[in-house]
CSV table of C-alpha atoms in Angstrom, one decimal:
chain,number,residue,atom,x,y,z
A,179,UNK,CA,-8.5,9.2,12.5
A,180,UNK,CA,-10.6,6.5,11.3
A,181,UNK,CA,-9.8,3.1,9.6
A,182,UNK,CA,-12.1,2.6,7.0
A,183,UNK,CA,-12.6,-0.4,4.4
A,184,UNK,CA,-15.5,0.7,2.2
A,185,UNK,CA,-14.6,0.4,-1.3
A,186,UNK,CA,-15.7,3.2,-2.3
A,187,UNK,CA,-14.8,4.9,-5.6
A,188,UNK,CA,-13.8,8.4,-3.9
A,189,UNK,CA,-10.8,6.1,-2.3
A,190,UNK,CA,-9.9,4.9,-5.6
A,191,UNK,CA,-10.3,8.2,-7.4
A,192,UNK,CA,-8.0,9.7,-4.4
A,193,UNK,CA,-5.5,6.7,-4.9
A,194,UNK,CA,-5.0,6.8,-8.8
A,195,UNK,CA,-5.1,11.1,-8.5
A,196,UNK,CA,-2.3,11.1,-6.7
A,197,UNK,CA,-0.3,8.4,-8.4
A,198,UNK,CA,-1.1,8.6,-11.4
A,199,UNK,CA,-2.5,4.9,-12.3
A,200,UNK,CA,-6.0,3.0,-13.0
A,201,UNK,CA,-7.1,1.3,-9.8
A,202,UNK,CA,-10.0,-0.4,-10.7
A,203,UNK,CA,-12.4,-0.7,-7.8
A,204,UNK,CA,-13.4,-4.2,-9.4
A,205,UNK,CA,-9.9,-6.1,-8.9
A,206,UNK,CA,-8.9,-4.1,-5.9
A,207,UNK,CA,-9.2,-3.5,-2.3
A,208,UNK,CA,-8.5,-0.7,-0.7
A,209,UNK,CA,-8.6,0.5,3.3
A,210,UNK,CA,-8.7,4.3,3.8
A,211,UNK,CA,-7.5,6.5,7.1
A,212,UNK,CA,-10.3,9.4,7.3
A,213,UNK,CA,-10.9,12.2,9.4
A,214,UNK,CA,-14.2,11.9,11.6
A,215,UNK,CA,-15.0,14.5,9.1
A,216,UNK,CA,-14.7,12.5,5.9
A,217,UNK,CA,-11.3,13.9,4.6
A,218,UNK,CA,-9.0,11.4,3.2
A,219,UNK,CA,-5.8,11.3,4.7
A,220,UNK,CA,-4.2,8.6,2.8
A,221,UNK,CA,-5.2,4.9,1.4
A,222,UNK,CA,-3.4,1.7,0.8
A,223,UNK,CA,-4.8,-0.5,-2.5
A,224,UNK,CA,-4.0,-4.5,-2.6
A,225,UNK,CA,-4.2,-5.5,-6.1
A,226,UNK,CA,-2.6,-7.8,-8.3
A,227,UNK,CA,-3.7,-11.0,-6.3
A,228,UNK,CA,-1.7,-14.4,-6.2
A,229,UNK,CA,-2.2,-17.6,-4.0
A,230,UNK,CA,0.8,-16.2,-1.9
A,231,UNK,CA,1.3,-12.8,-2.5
A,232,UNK,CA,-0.6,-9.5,-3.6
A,233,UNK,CA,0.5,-5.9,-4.1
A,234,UNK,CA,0.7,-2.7,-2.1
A,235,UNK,CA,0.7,0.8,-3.0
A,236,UNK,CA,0.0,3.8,-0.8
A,237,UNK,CA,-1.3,6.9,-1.7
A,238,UNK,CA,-1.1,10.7,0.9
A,239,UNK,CA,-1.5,13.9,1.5
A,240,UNK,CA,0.7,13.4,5.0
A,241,UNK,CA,2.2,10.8,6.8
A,242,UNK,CA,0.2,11.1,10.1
A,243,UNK,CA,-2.8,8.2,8.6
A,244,UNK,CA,0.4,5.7,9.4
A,245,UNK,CA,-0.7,5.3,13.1
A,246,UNK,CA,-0.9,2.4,14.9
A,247,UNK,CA,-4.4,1.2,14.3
A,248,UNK,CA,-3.9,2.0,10.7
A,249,UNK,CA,-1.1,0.1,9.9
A,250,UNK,CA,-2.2,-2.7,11.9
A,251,UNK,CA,-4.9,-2.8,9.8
A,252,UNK,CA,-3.5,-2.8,6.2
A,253,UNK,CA,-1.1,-5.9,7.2
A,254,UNK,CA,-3.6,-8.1,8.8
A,255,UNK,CA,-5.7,-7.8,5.7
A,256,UNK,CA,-3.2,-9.3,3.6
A,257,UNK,CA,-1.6,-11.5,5.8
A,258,UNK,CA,-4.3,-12.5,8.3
A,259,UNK,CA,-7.6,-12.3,6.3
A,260,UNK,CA,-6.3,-13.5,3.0
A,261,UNK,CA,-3.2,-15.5,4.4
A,262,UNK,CA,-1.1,-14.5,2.0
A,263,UNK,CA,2.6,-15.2,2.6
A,264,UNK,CA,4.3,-11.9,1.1
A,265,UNK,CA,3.0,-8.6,0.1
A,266,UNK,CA,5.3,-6.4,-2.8
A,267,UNK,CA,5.3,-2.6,-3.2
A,268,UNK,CA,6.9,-1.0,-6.3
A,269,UNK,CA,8.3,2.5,-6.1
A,270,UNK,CA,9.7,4.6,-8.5
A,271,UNK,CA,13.5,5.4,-8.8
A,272,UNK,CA,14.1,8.7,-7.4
A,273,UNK,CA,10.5,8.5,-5.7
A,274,UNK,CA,12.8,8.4,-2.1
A,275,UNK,CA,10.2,9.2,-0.2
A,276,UNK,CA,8.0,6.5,-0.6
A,277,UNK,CA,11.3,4.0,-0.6
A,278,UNK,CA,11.7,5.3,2.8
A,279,UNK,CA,8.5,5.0,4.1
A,280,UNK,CA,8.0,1.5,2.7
A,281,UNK,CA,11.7,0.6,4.1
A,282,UNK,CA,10.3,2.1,7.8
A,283,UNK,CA,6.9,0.0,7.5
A,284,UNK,CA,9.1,-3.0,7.2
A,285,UNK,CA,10.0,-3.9,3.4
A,286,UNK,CA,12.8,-5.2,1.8
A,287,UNK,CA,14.9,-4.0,-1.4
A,288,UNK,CA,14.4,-7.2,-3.7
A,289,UNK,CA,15.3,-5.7,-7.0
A,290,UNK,CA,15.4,-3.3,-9.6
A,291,UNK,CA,13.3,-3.3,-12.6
A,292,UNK,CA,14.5,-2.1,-15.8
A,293,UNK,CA,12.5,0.3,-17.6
A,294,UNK,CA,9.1,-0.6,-15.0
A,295,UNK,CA,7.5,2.5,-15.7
A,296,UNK,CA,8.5,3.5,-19.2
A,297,UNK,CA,12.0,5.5,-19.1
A,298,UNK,CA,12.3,5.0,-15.4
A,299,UNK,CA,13.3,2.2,-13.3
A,300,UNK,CA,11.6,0.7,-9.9
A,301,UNK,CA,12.4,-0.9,-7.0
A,302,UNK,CA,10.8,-3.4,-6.0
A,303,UNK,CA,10.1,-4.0,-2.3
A,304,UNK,CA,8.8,-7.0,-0.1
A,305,UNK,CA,7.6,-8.3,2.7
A,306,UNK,CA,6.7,-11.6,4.5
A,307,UNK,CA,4.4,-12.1,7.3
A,308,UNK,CA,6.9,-13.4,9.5
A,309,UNK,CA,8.7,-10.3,9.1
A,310,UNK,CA,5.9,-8.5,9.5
A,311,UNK,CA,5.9,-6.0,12.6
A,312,UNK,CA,2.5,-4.7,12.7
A,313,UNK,CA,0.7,-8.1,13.2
């Protein structure tokens, strides 16, 4: 697998297929794990930037794009090259597997959030860079 961080809109379009939301390619980054044949294998999209903190979401077909140079990659972005201080992913309640693969990478429950996505609550998630494994 490859780490790519083109922005291109085939990332994006892959990215807001799969979870159902806008990602503009405009106010986002995103880095992509890709097969040395060009097939996406999953992508993480940083959005939503502050002075300290941005958001994370994660979009795959599989979990095998989370290896080692991967996810190396999408937490020195945020925490080395922007030096931000926190990073926040939101899941869905009942979404469990993306609670548990965001609790694996490293994040924290911080709370719930009534009514986040319409009928249906969220969690949100976080993480600081000196709790950070992957750095």
């Amino acid at each position: 697998l490859m780490v790519c961080c083109e922005q291109k809109q085939e990332y994006f379009d892959f990215v807001n297929r799969i979870l159902e939301v806008n990602f503009e390619k405009s106010k986002c980054v995103c880095i992509a794990s890709v097969t040395e044949a060009g097939e996406i294998m999953g992508v993480v999209v940083y959005g939503a930037f502050s002075q300290w903190n941005c958001g994370l979401s994660v979009a795959s077909n599989t979990p095998k794009f989370l290896d080692h140079p991967f996810l190396r990659a999408i937490f020195r972005y945020p925490f080395i090259q922007c030096g931000l201080r926190r990073i926040t992913a939101i899941s869905r309640i009942g979404n469990e597997k993306a609670l548990v693969i965001n609790r694996r990478l490293g994040f924290t429950d911080e709370a719930l959030l009534k009514n986040w996505y319409g009928d249906i609550d969220a969690k949100m998630l976080g993480m600081t860079k000196e709790n950070c494994k992957w750095l």
